Amino acid sequence: MSSPTPIQNAPGFRPIAPGNAEKANRDLHTISLLVRDAPGVLVRVAMVFSRRGYNIESLVVSPAARHGFSRMTVTCSGDPAILEQMIKQLAKLVDVVHALDHTSSDRYETEIALIKIRCAGEERREVLEIAEHFSAKVVDYAAESVILRVYGGSEKLDAMISLFSDDAVVELVRSGKILMTRALEVT
């Protein structure tokens, strides 16, 4: 059985340079939706983004505090005026209770990443030092690799990932941003 080809070797693959990741984060909007937990809701929400030509950067769906409802956290980039129209359209969907843009609100946000790093021998020490600096946890050791789990703000994750060479990062999975407004304001 052959192992899968690393994405870095795929035709047309271009890693995001650290400077570009910071620029992309400046234009990102984070939207939360409280929706009914019903089949097809995700497709109807995704269609609103698709019709306006918005690319969804990340999407997290989880059960809400109230039974029968789900919370969606969508991260996307684009023209703020069009985004405002999209939020109004999302709020009009039958299964959407409310839709809010949290880009400028007082909020706590985080995401989780799993990073598989190719390392052996002396390289491992450097990887572990970087992991310690970013409070990442080693969740798997193998002869020639480790898997790190790190959580925090997107900028922290971008900074940590940028310290590893493209050849060292074998796989990367990010959860996407989740957030909650501070104090008693509803998310």
PDB file of C-alpha atoms in Angstrom, residues 23-172:
ATOM      1  CA  LYS A  23      -2.853  40.239   5.687  1.00  0.00           C
ATOM      2  CA  ALA A  24      -5.605  37.656   5.224  1.00  0.00           C
ATOM      3  CA  ASN A  25      -6.470  37.843   8.935  1.00  0.00           C
ATOM      4  CA  ARG A  26      -6.966  41.614   8.711  1.00  0.00           C
ATOM      5  CA  ASP A  27      -9.749  41.173   6.157  1.00  0.00           C
ATOM      6  CA  LEU A  28     -11.462  38.257   7.890  1.00  0.00           C
ATOM      7  CA  HIS A  29     -14.964  38.537   9.304  1.00  0.00           C
ATOM      8  CA  THR A  30     -16.337  36.167  11.895  1.00  0.00           C
ATOM      9  CA  ILE A  31     -20.075  35.524  11.810  1.00  0.00           C
ATOM     10  CA  SER A  32     -22.075  33.503  14.294  1.00  0.00           C
ATOM     11  CA  LEU A  33     -25.412  31.929  13.471  1.00  0.00           C
ATOM     12  CA  LEU A  34     -27.902  30.295  15.793  1.00  0.00           C
ATOM     13  CA  VAL A  35     -29.857  27.832  13.647  1.00  0.00           C
ATOM     14  CA  ARG A  36     -32.420  25.074  14.049  1.00  0.00           C
ATOM     15  CA  ASP A  37     -30.832  21.646  14.137  1.00  0.00           C
ATOM     16  CA  ALA A  38     -32.440  20.342  10.936  1.00  0.00           C
ATOM     17  CA  PRO A  39     -31.297  18.653   7.708  1.00  0.00           C
ATOM     18  CA  GLY A  40     -30.358  21.014   4.880  1.00  0.00           C
ATOM     19  CA  VAL A  41     -29.716  24.111   7.019  1.00  0.00           C
ATOM     20  CA  LEU A  42     -25.975  24.042   6.309  1.00  0.00           C
ATOM     21  CA  VAL A  43     -26.606  23.868   2.548  1.00  0.00           C
ATOM     22  CA  ARG A  44     -29.001  26.835   2.644  1.00  0.00           C
ATOM     23  CA  VAL A  45     -26.485  28.902   4.638  1.00  0.00           C
ATOM     24  CA  ALA A  46     -23.634  27.926   2.291  1.00  0.00           C
ATOM     25  CA  MET A  47     -25.755  28.928  -0.720  1.00  0.00           C
ATOM     26  CA  VAL A  48     -26.069  32.498   0.608  1.00  0.00           C
ATOM     27  CA  PHE A  49     -22.268  32.753   0.699  1.00  0.00           C
ATOM     28  CA  SER A  50     -21.916  31.094  -2.708  1.00  0.00           C
ATOM     29  CA  ARG A  51     -24.428  33.392  -4.457  1.00  0.00           C
ATOM     30  CA  ARG A  52     -22.461  36.465  -3.313  1.00  0.00           C
ATOM     31  CA  GLY A  53     -19.106  34.955  -4.290  1.00  0.00           C
ATOM     32  CA  TYR A  54     -17.832  34.741  -0.727  1.00  0.00           C
ATOM     33  CA  ASN A  55     -15.331  32.039   0.104  1.00  0.00           C
ATOM     34  CA  ILE A  56     -15.844  30.450   3.522  1.00  0.00           C
ATOM     35  CA  GLU A  57     -12.415  30.301   5.180  1.00  0.00           C
ATOM     36  CA  SER A  58     -13.560  28.141   8.084  1.00  0.00           C
ATOM     37  CA  LEU A  59     -16.835  26.742   9.357  1.00  0.00           C
ATOM     38  CA  VAL A  60     -17.530  25.214  12.763  1.00  0.00           C
ATOM     39  CA  VAL A  61     -20.917  23.726  13.645  1.00  0.00           C
ATOM     40  CA  SER A  62     -21.740  22.491  17.132  1.00  0.00           C
ATOM     41  CA  PRO A  63     -24.779  21.925  19.348  1.00  0.00           C
ATOM     42  CA  ALA A  64     -26.037  25.077  21.056  1.00  0.00           C
ATOM     43  CA  ALA A  65     -26.955  25.380  24.729  1.00  0.00           C
ATOM     44  CA  ARG A  66     -30.657  24.976  23.835  1.00  0.00           C
ATOM     45  CA  HIS A  67     -31.669  21.533  22.646  1.00  0.00           C
ATOM     46  CA  GLY A  68     -32.701  21.475  18.974  1.00  0.00           C
ATOM     47  CA  PHE A  69     -30.423  24.340  17.938  1.00  0.00           C
ATOM     48  CA  SER A  70     -26.873  24.549  16.604  1.00  0.00           C
ATOM     49  CA  ARG A  71     -24.268  27.264  16.622  1.00  0.00           C
ATOM     50  CA  MET A  72     -22.367  28.006  13.384  1.00  0.00           C
ATOM     51  CA  THR A  73     -19.194  30.070  13.384  1.00  0.00           C
ATOM     52  CA  VAL A  74     -18.220  31.164   9.871  1.00  0.00           C
ATOM     53  CA  THR A  75     -14.999  32.952   8.974  1.00  0.00           C
ATOM     54  CA  CYS A  76     -14.880  34.638   5.574  1.00  0.00           C
ATOM     55  CA  SER A  77     -13.285  37.577   3.799  1.00  0.00           C
ATOM     56  CA  GLY A  78     -14.691  40.131   1.395  1.00  0.00           C
ATOM     57  CA  ASP A  79     -16.381  43.511   0.962  1.00  0.00           C
ATOM     58  CA  PRO A  80     -17.977  44.628   4.289  1.00  0.00           C
ATOM     59  CA  ALA A  81     -20.982  46.202   2.488  1.00  0.00           C
ATOM     60  CA  ILE A  82     -21.821  42.929   0.742  1.00  0.00           C
ATOM     61  CA  LEU A  83     -21.245  41.048   3.987  1.00  0.00           C
ATOM     62  CA  GLU A  84     -23.849  43.220   5.710  1.00  0.00           C
ATOM     63  CA  GLN A  85     -26.373  42.326   2.990  1.00  0.00           C
ATOM     64  CA  MET A  86     -25.516  38.642   3.369  1.00  0.00           C
ATOM     65  CA  ILE A  87     -26.092  38.741   7.126  1.00  0.00           C
ATOM     66  CA  LYS A  88     -29.550  40.247   6.493  1.00  0.00           C
ATOM     67  CA  GLN A  89     -30.269  37.445   3.988  1.00  0.00           C
ATOM     68  CA  LEU A  90     -29.042  34.814   6.442  1.00  0.00           C
ATOM     69  CA  ALA A  91     -31.286  36.229   9.174  1.00  0.00           C
ATOM     70  CA  LYS A  92     -34.291  35.882   6.831  1.00  0.00           C
ATOM     71  CA  LEU A  93     -33.774  32.119   6.356  1.00  0.00           C
ATOM     72  CA  VAL A  94     -36.521  30.135   8.104  1.00  0.00           C
ATOM     73  CA  ASP A  95     -34.099  28.002  10.124  1.00  0.00           C
ATOM     74  CA  VAL A  96     -31.839  30.874  11.236  1.00  0.00           C
ATOM     75  CA  VAL A  97     -32.724  32.387  14.628  1.00  0.00           C
ATOM     76  CA  HIS A  98     -30.102  35.126  14.380  1.00  0.00           C
ATOM     77  CA  ALA A  99     -26.938  36.007  12.468  1.00  0.00           C
ATOM     78  CA  LEU A 100     -24.329  38.419  13.807  1.00  0.00           C
ATOM     79  CA  ASP A 101     -20.982  39.759  12.584  1.00  0.00           C
ATOM     80  CA  HIS A 102     -18.531  39.775  15.486  1.00  0.00           C
ATOM     81  CA  THR A 103     -15.620  41.376  13.671  1.00  0.00           C
ATOM     82  CA  SER A 104     -15.634  44.484  15.868  1.00  0.00           C
ATOM     83  CA  SER A 105     -17.345  43.102  18.993  1.00  0.00           C
ATOM     84  CA  ASP A 106     -15.705  42.407  22.355  1.00  0.00           C
ATOM     85  CA  ARG A 107     -15.180  38.653  22.182  1.00  0.00           C
ATOM     86  CA  TYR A 108     -12.997  35.724  23.137  1.00  0.00           C
ATOM     87  CA  GLU A 109     -11.921  33.551  20.214  1.00  0.00           C
ATOM     88  CA  THR A 110      -9.686  30.557  19.735  1.00  0.00           C
ATOM     89  CA  GLU A 111      -8.920  27.661  17.422  1.00  0.00           C
ATOM     90  CA  ILE A 112      -7.077  24.365  17.638  1.00  0.00           C
ATOM     91  CA  ALA A 113      -4.466  22.949  15.268  1.00  0.00           C
ATOM     92  CA  LEU A 114      -2.880  19.535  14.920  1.00  0.00           C
ATOM     93  CA  ILE A 115       0.494  19.680  13.196  1.00  0.00           C
ATOM     94  CA  LYS A 116       2.486  16.625  12.149  1.00  0.00           C
ATOM     95  CA  ILE A 117       6.177  17.517  11.988  1.00  0.00           C
ATOM     96  CA  ARG A 118       8.850  15.405  10.316  1.00  0.00           C
ATOM     97  CA  CYS A 119      11.766  15.286  12.763  1.00  0.00           C
ATOM     98  CA  ALA A 120      14.343  12.838  14.000  1.00  0.00           C
ATOM     99  CA  GLY A 121      17.469  13.099  16.095  1.00  0.00           C
ATOM    100  CA  GLU A 122      18.651  16.639  16.757  1.00  0.00           C
ATOM    101  CA  GLU A 123      15.732  18.173  14.830  1.00  0.00           C
ATOM    102  CA  ARG A 124      13.371  16.841  17.502  1.00  0.00           C
ATOM    103  CA  ARG A 125      14.905  19.035  20.196  1.00  0.00           C
ATOM    104  CA  GLU A 126      14.265  22.187  18.154  1.00  0.00           C
ATOM    105  CA  VAL A 127      10.673  21.118  17.462  1.00  0.00           C
ATOM    106  CA  LEU A 128      10.064  20.476  21.154  1.00  0.00           C
ATOM    107  CA  GLU A 129      11.494  23.883  22.073  1.00  0.00           C
ATOM    108  CA  ILE A 130       9.125  25.588  19.642  1.00  0.00           C
ATOM    109  CA  ALA A 131       6.235  23.524  21.013  1.00  0.00           C
ATOM    110  CA  GLU A 132       7.089  24.528  24.576  1.00  0.00           C
ATOM    111  CA  HIS A 133       7.318  28.212  23.649  1.00  0.00           C
ATOM    112  CA  PHE A 134       3.794  28.133  22.172  1.00  0.00           C
ATOM    113  CA  SER A 135       2.394  25.904  24.966  1.00  0.00           C
ATOM    114  CA  ALA A 136       1.710  23.171  22.403  1.00  0.00           C
ATOM    115  CA  LYS A 137       1.360  19.590  23.567  1.00  0.00           C
ATOM    116  CA  VAL A 138       2.980  16.596  21.908  1.00  0.00           C
ATOM    117  CA  VAL A 139       0.120  14.139  21.383  1.00  0.00           C
ATOM    118  CA  ASP A 140       1.982  11.507  19.343  1.00  0.00           C
ATOM    119  CA  TYR A 141       5.598  10.403  19.051  1.00  0.00           C
ATOM    120  CA  ALA A 142       6.859   8.274  16.162  1.00  0.00           C
ATOM    121  CA  ALA A 143      10.357   7.388  15.042  1.00  0.00           C
ATOM    122  CA  GLU A 144      10.538  10.209  12.493  1.00  0.00           C
ATOM    123  CA  SER A 145       7.696  12.537  13.444  1.00  0.00           C
ATOM    124  CA  VAL A 146       5.646  14.120  16.201  1.00  0.00           C
ATOM    125  CA  ILE A 147       2.103  15.456  16.257  1.00  0.00           C
ATOM    126  CA  LEU A 148       1.622  18.733  18.113  1.00  0.00           C
ATOM    127  CA  ARG A 149      -1.690  20.091  19.407  1.00  0.00           C
ATOM    128  CA  VAL A 150      -1.842  23.826  19.926  1.00  0.00           C
ATOM    129  CA  TYR A 151      -4.721  26.188  20.627  1.00  0.00           C
ATOM    130  CA  GLY A 152      -5.106  29.932  20.820  1.00  0.00           C
ATOM    131  CA  GLY A 153      -5.674  32.902  18.558  1.00  0.00           C
ATOM    132  CA  SER A 154      -5.203  32.505  14.819  1.00  0.00           C
ATOM    133  CA  GLU A 155      -2.153  34.781  14.907  1.00  0.00           C
ATOM    134  CA  LYS A 156      -0.471  32.533  17.487  1.00  0.00           C
ATOM    135  CA  LEU A 157      -1.090  29.451  15.366  1.00  0.00           C
ATOM    136  CA  ASP A 158       0.157  31.255  12.231  1.00  0.00           C
ATOM    137  CA  ALA A 159       3.310  32.334  14.064  1.00  0.00           C
ATOM    138  CA  MET A 160       4.063  28.821  15.290  1.00  0.00           C
ATOM    139  CA  ILE A 161       3.445  27.193  11.919  1.00  0.00           C
ATOM    140  CA  SER A 162       5.657  29.751  10.174  1.00  0.00           C
ATOM    141  CA  LEU A 163       8.629  28.565  12.248  1.00  0.00           C
ATOM    142  CA  PHE A 164       8.569  25.146  10.588  1.00  0.00           C
ATOM    143  CA  SER A 165       9.844  24.714   7.058  1.00  0.00           C
ATOM    144  CA  ASP A 166       7.400  23.544   4.399  1.00  0.00           C
ATOM    145  CA  ASP A 167       9.315  20.267   4.186  1.00  0.00           C
ATOM    146  CA  ALA A 168       8.957  19.668   7.928  1.00  0.00           C
ATOM    147  CA  VAL A 169       5.153  20.065   8.031  1.00  0.00           C
ATOM    148  CA  VAL A 170       3.786  16.725   6.871  1.00  0.00           C
ATOM    149  CA  GLU A 171       0.136  17.446   7.722  1.00  0.00           C
ATOM    150  CA  LEU A 172      -1.841  20.325   9.195  1.00  0.00           C
TER     151      LEU A 172
END
